[in-house]
């Protein structure tokens, strides 16, 4: 080093050409914030990172060991000596406690788990956020009577397990134990009783994977009635110990619950009766985002579910935004209908029944047969109603179930990108070979709508999807071109289905895509991603010839024109 130069204190001397300067020290508050941001999430071990940071320099070591908040993340992933050290050094700082294992398959050291709970339990009055593993065999005393700082608690279980009383006391606000609790999450954790008094301060409630031991409709409504400030309510796969009977005779005793602050309601894969009862008894603000996924077992969903569940929400749904999308999915269980608007999202699993027609009519679509249909109450955007086949649809035998929707003029788009080539070919062969007439199927939705009272029945029509305009298919192999050409040819050159003059069936757009490439591209380097099979220009030209002049064909994102080039 130059003898005339000193870096002590970052001060440079002895060189006239260099202006003396000193780097100002970083404010302590900013340094602590940087150190906090550098720590891993609380479900990871904290010790290796704190130790490494403390070795950077003497000053950092001093700051770390004298700042309680840097020791306030208590994780079960750390060894017990470090946990005890962190509890001591955290002083009076609020604690973020993580006492659950990251995954269901994580190895469990029961002695370590029990000792961890004993240690953190002695400091429960400082808990601010707590995530705990539920083990029904644990026997512990309730650590404190009041948890004044607790804002959120998550209880997890590897298998459906009953929450011990020591944890139940953390949720029950009887006596004002948790005055500031904002969030409760139960994951496969079953309460020994559901008449608990959740605190009125609660703003977020989540229940997930509670099988055969969840609250009944009446119990859940009672819980919600005590939480008027809820902002988010999520119920996923919650099944009552009383079965799926719902309120039934107890409907008069069920409270009407006003949740004026609710911004998001998500009901997913819960019994039809529970979803129906909650939606019927809850009063929500117009701007609440509603997401519902439920399996409907009744053949008339309008009578059994929609009219009851949405009787108080229908106008709000319409005000929240016009229908943006209606999609009929074909899955391993049959039909699943998705209807989505500006702030709502409703998916009903309907099985292999004609009830899909009933639901379509309830949402305001004319389900009369043929191509000259009018939508109710106002026209919907082009390509709004689509029929999409999922990969799991391949387990279904045959396509006869499609007869119940063959004649629907409101279906304008079919998507088969997730079907294998053989299954897709069989589908197009079935559609090309015949258009078996759909039998008249009465619906129950008409009584609830203004309009033609005769719309509840419709005539049989042999044309498969008479208003079909868009087709999106699996184009991984050239065979798809042949299948589509045969399908288009089954509709006569004048745009009608063979043998049914006057029935419009013109295809305006056909796309060949390979949905599997999206998954492959996310896991492989670009050079290893297989390209789709080169198109046969003869087949593409033949397809363009059987389509109208204004028809469009796209081969893996590129438009094909009759001049034989790809734009």
JSON list of C-alpha atoms in Angstrom, two decimals, residues 91-203:
[
{"chain": "A", "resi": 91, "resn": "UNK", "atom": "CA", "xyz": [-36.65, -9.11, 24.72]},
{"chain": "A", "resi": 92, "resn": "UNK", "atom": "CA", "xyz": [-40.15, -7.70, 24.61]},
{"chain": "A", "resi": 93, "resn": "UNK", "atom": "CA", "xyz": [-40.46, -7.62, 20.82]},
{"chain": "A", "resi": 94, "resn": "UNK", "atom": "CA", "xyz": [-43.62, -9.16, 19.28]},
{"chain": "A", "resi": 95, "resn": "UNK", "atom": "CA", "xyz": [-42.95, -12.70, 18.06]},
{"chain": "A", "resi": 96, "resn": "UNK", "atom": "CA", "xyz": [-43.60, -14.35, 14.70]},
{"chain": "A", "resi": 97, "resn": "UNK", "atom": "CA", "xyz": [-43.85, -18.04, 15.65]},
{"chain": "A", "resi": 98, "resn": "UNK", "atom": "CA", "xyz": [-43.77, -20.86, 13.10]},
{"chain": "A", "resi": 99, "resn": "UNK", "atom": "CA", "xyz": [-44.34, -24.25, 14.67]},
{"chain": "A", "resi": 100, "resn": "UNK", "atom": "CA", "xyz": [-45.61, -26.24, 11.68]},
{"chain": "A", "resi": 101, "resn": "UNK", "atom": "CA", "xyz": [-43.75, -28.49, 9.28]},
{"chain": "A", "resi": 102, "resn": "UNK", "atom": "CA", "xyz": [-43.40, -27.15, 5.71]},
{"chain": "A", "resi": 103, "resn": "UNK", "atom": "CA", "xyz": [-45.09, -30.09, 3.96]},
{"chain": "A", "resi": 104, "resn": "UNK", "atom": "CA", "xyz": [-47.26, -33.05, 4.88]},
{"chain": "A", "resi": 105, "resn": "UNK", "atom": "CA", "xyz": [-44.34, -35.39, 4.12]},
{"chain": "A", "resi": 106, "resn": "UNK", "atom": "CA", "xyz": [-41.80, -33.54, 6.26]},
{"chain": "A", "resi": 107, "resn": "UNK", "atom": "CA", "xyz": [-40.17, -35.74, 8.93]},
{"chain": "A", "resi": 108, "resn": "UNK", "atom": "CA", "xyz": [-41.57, -35.09, 12.39]},
{"chain": "A", "resi": 109, "resn": "UNK", "atom": "CA", "xyz": [-39.43, -35.16, 15.52]},
{"chain": "A", "resi": 110, "resn": "UNK", "atom": "CA", "xyz": [-42.11, -35.31, 18.21]},
{"chain": "A", "resi": 111, "resn": "UNK", "atom": "CA", "xyz": [-39.75, -34.51, 21.09]},
{"chain": "A", "resi": 112, "resn": "UNK", "atom": "CA", "xyz": [-38.37, -31.50, 19.24]},
{"chain": "A", "resi": 113, "resn": "UNK", "atom": "CA", "xyz": [-41.89, -30.35, 18.41]},
{"chain": "A", "resi": 114, "resn": "UNK", "atom": "CA", "xyz": [-43.11, -30.69, 21.97]},
{"chain": "A", "resi": 115, "resn": "UNK", "atom": "CA", "xyz": [-40.09, -28.87, 23.43]},
{"chain": "A", "resi": 116, "resn": "UNK", "atom": "CA", "xyz": [-40.51, -26.08, 20.87]},
{"chain": "A", "resi": 117, "resn": "UNK", "atom": "CA", "xyz": [-44.14, -25.59, 21.93]},
{"chain": "A", "resi": 118, "resn": "UNK", "atom": "CA", "xyz": [-43.17, -25.51, 25.62]},
{"chain": "A", "resi": 119, "resn": "UNK", "atom": "CA", "xyz": [-40.53, -22.85, 25.01]},
{"chain": "A", "resi": 120, "resn": "UNK", "atom": "CA", "xyz": [-42.62, -20.54, 22.82]},
{"chain": "A", "resi": 121, "resn": "UNK", "atom": "CA", "xyz": [-45.68, -21.13, 25.03]},
{"chain": "A", "resi": 122, "resn": "UNK", "atom": "CA", "xyz": [-43.93, -19.38, 27.91]},
{"chain": "A", "resi": 123, "resn": "UNK", "atom": "CA", "xyz": [-43.84, -16.23, 25.76]},
{"chain": "A", "resi": 124, "resn": "UNK", "atom": "CA", "xyz": [-47.36, -16.45, 24.32]},
{"chain": "A", "resi": 125, "resn": "UNK", "atom": "CA", "xyz": [-48.22, -12.96, 25.57]},
{"chain": "A", "resi": 126, "resn": "UNK", "atom": "CA", "xyz": [-45.79, -11.68, 22.88]},
{"chain": "A", "resi": 127, "resn": "UNK", "atom": "CA", "xyz": [-47.16, -13.72, 19.98]},
{"chain": "A", "resi": 128, "resn": "UNK", "atom": "CA", "xyz": [-48.15, -11.53, 17.04]},
{"chain": "A", "resi": 129, "resn": "UNK", "atom": "CA", "xyz": [-48.37, -14.17, 14.29]},
{"chain": "A", "resi": 130, "resn": "UNK", "atom": "CA", "xyz": [-48.52, -17.89, 15.03]},
{"chain": "A", "resi": 131, "resn": "UNK", "atom": "CA", "xyz": [-48.55, -20.94, 12.75]},
{"chain": "A", "resi": 132, "resn": "UNK", "atom": "CA", "xyz": [-48.84, -24.17, 14.74]},
{"chain": "A", "resi": 133, "resn": "UNK", "atom": "CA", "xyz": [-48.94, -27.88, 13.98]},
{"chain": "A", "resi": 134, "resn": "UNK", "atom": "CA", "xyz": [-51.94, -29.70, 15.45]},
{"chain": "A", "resi": 135, "resn": "UNK", "atom": "CA", "xyz": [-51.29, -33.04, 17.11]},
{"chain": "A", "resi": 136, "resn": "UNK", "atom": "CA", "xyz": [-54.28, -34.39, 19.03]},
{"chain": "A", "resi": 137, "resn": "UNK", "atom": "CA", "xyz": [-52.11, -36.28, 21.54]},
{"chain": "A", "resi": 138, "resn": "UNK", "atom": "CA", "xyz": [-50.55, -33.11, 22.92]},
{"chain": "A", "resi": 139, "resn": "UNK", "atom": "CA", "xyz": [-51.48, -32.25, 26.49]},
{"chain": "A", "resi": 140, "resn": "UNK", "atom": "CA", "xyz": [-50.45, -28.77, 27.50]},
{"chain": "A", "resi": 141, "resn": "UNK", "atom": "CA", "xyz": [-51.77, -26.09, 29.76]},
{"chain": "A", "resi": 142, "resn": "UNK", "atom": "CA", "xyz": [-53.00, -22.91, 28.23]},
{"chain": "A", "resi": 143, "resn": "UNK", "atom": "CA", "xyz": [-49.98, -20.58, 28.40]},
{"chain": "A", "resi": 144, "resn": "UNK", "atom": "CA", "xyz": [-51.77, -17.33, 29.23]},
{"chain": "A", "resi": 145, "resn": "UNK", "atom": "CA", "xyz": [-55.25, -16.02, 29.68]},
{"chain": "A", "resi": 146, "resn": "UNK", "atom": "CA", "xyz": [-54.87, -12.97, 27.42]},
{"chain": "A", "resi": 147, "resn": "UNK", "atom": "CA", "xyz": [-53.01, -12.72, 24.11]},
{"chain": "A", "resi": 148, "resn": "UNK", "atom": "CA", "xyz": [-53.05, -8.95, 23.63]},
{"chain": "A", "resi": 149, "resn": "UNK", "atom": "CA", "xyz": [-50.74, -8.83, 20.57]},
{"chain": "A", "resi": 150, "resn": "UNK", "atom": "CA", "xyz": [-52.02, -11.82, 18.58]},
{"chain": "A", "resi": 151, "resn": "UNK", "atom": "CA", "xyz": [-53.12, -10.75, 15.08]},
{"chain": "A", "resi": 152, "resn": "UNK", "atom": "CA", "xyz": [-53.14, -14.02, 13.13]},
{"chain": "A", "resi": 153, "resn": "UNK", "atom": "CA", "xyz": [-53.14, -17.72, 13.90]},
{"chain": "A", "resi": 154, "resn": "UNK", "atom": "CA", "xyz": [-52.91, -20.66, 11.52]},
{"chain": "A", "resi": 155, "resn": "UNK", "atom": "CA", "xyz": [-53.51, -24.21, 12.71]},
{"chain": "A", "resi": 156, "resn": "UNK", "atom": "CA", "xyz": [-52.30, -27.01, 10.45]},
{"chain": "A", "resi": 157, "resn": "UNK", "atom": "CA", "xyz": [-52.59, -30.79, 10.67]},
{"chain": "A", "resi": 158, "resn": "UNK", "atom": "CA", "xyz": [-51.03, -33.57, 8.63]},
{"chain": "A", "resi": 159, "resn": "UNK", "atom": "CA", "xyz": [-54.27, -35.56, 8.78]},
{"chain": "A", "resi": 160, "resn": "UNK", "atom": "CA", "xyz": [-57.77, -34.46, 9.88]},
{"chain": "A", "resi": 161, "resn": "UNK", "atom": "CA", "xyz": [-57.11, -33.89, 13.58]},
{"chain": "A", "resi": 162, "resn": "UNK", "atom": "CA", "xyz": [-59.10, -32.42, 16.39]},
{"chain": "A", "resi": 163, "resn": "UNK", "atom": "CA", "xyz": [-57.65, -29.24, 17.79]},
{"chain": "A", "resi": 164, "resn": "UNK", "atom": "CA", "xyz": [-56.57, -29.66, 21.43]},
{"chain": "A", "resi": 165, "resn": "UNK", "atom": "CA", "xyz": [-58.25, -27.42, 23.99]},
{"chain": "A", "resi": 166, "resn": "UNK", "atom": "CA", "xyz": [-55.00, -25.48, 24.44]},
{"chain": "A", "resi": 167, "resn": "UNK", "atom": "CA", "xyz": [-55.35, -24.21, 20.84]},
{"chain": "A", "resi": 168, "resn": "UNK", "atom": "CA", "xyz": [-59.10, -23.77, 21.03]},
{"chain": "A", "resi": 169, "resn": "UNK", "atom": "CA", "xyz": [-58.57, -21.24, 23.81]},
{"chain": "A", "resi": 170, "resn": "UNK", "atom": "CA", "xyz": [-56.48, -19.17, 21.39]},
{"chain": "A", "resi": 171, "resn": "UNK", "atom": "CA", "xyz": [-59.43, -18.88, 18.98]},
{"chain": "A", "resi": 172, "resn": "UNK", "atom": "CA", "xyz": [-62.29, -18.37, 21.39]},
{"chain": "A", "resi": 173, "resn": "UNK", "atom": "CA", "xyz": [-62.66, -14.72, 22.29]},
{"chain": "A", "resi": 174, "resn": "UNK", "atom": "CA", "xyz": [-64.83, -15.42, 25.33]},
{"chain": "A", "resi": 175, "resn": "UNK", "atom": "CA", "xyz": [-63.61, -13.03, 27.99]},
{"chain": "A", "resi": 176, "resn": "UNK", "atom": "CA", "xyz": [-61.75, -10.93, 25.41]},
{"chain": "A", "resi": 177, "resn": "UNK", "atom": "CA", "xyz": [-58.68, -13.17, 25.19]},
{"chain": "A", "resi": 178, "resn": "UNK", "atom": "CA", "xyz": [-57.74, -12.08, 21.66]},
{"chain": "A", "resi": 179, "resn": "UNK", "atom": "CA", "xyz": [-58.90, -8.48, 21.24]},
{"chain": "A", "resi": 180, "resn": "UNK", "atom": "CA", "xyz": [-56.76, -7.81, 18.13]},
{"chain": "A", "resi": 181, "resn": "UNK", "atom": "CA", "xyz": [-57.05, -11.12, 16.28]},
{"chain": "A", "resi": 182, "resn": "UNK", "atom": "CA", "xyz": [-57.51, -10.40, 12.57]},
{"chain": "A", "resi": 183, "resn": "UNK", "atom": "CA", "xyz": [-56.92, -13.72, 10.83]},
{"chain": "A", "resi": 184, "resn": "UNK", "atom": "CA", "xyz": [-57.83, -17.36, 11.55]},
{"chain": "A", "resi": 185, "resn": "UNK", "atom": "CA", "xyz": [-56.82, -20.20, 9.20]},
{"chain": "A", "resi": 186, "resn": "UNK", "atom": "CA", "xyz": [-57.69, -23.85, 9.80]},
{"chain": "A", "resi": 187, "resn": "UNK", "atom": "CA", "xyz": [-55.98, -26.37, 7.50]},
{"chain": "A", "resi": 188, "resn": "UNK", "atom": "CA", "xyz": [-57.20, -29.95, 8.15]},
{"chain": "A", "resi": 189, "resn": "UNK", "atom": "CA", "xyz": [-57.63, -28.82, 11.76]},
{"chain": "A", "resi": 190, "resn": "UNK", "atom": "CA", "xyz": [-60.99, -29.71, 13.32]},
{"chain": "A", "resi": 191, "resn": "UNK", "atom": "CA", "xyz": [-62.37, -27.83, 16.29]},
{"chain": "A", "resi": 192, "resn": "UNK", "atom": "CA", "xyz": [-63.80, -30.05, 19.07]},
{"chain": "A", "resi": 193, "resn": "UNK", "atom": "CA", "xyz": [-66.85, -27.80, 19.01]},
{"chain": "A", "resi": 194, "resn": "UNK", "atom": "CA", "xyz": [-68.04, -25.15, 16.59]},
{"chain": "A", "resi": 195, "resn": "UNK", "atom": "CA", "xyz": [-69.93, -22.87, 18.98]},
{"chain": "A", "resi": 196, "resn": "UNK", "atom": "CA", "xyz": [-66.77, -20.84, 19.56]},
{"chain": "A", "resi": 197, "resn": "UNK", "atom": "CA", "xyz": [-66.98, -17.08, 19.79]},
{"chain": "A", "resi": 198, "resn": "UNK", "atom": "CA", "xyz": [-64.54, -15.73, 17.23]},
{"chain": "A", "resi": 199, "resn": "UNK", "atom": "CA", "xyz": [-63.51, -12.13, 17.96]},
{"chain": "A", "resi": 200, "resn": "UNK", "atom": "CA", "xyz": [-65.45, -9.34, 16.21]},
{"chain": "A", "resi": 201, "resn": "UNK", "atom": "CA", "xyz": [-62.11, -7.90, 15.06]},
{"chain": "A", "resi": 202, "resn": "UNK", "atom": "CA", "xyz": [-61.68, -10.86, 12.67]},
{"chain": "A", "resi": 203, "resn": "UNK", "atom": "CA", "xyz": [-61.19, -9.76, 9.04]}
]
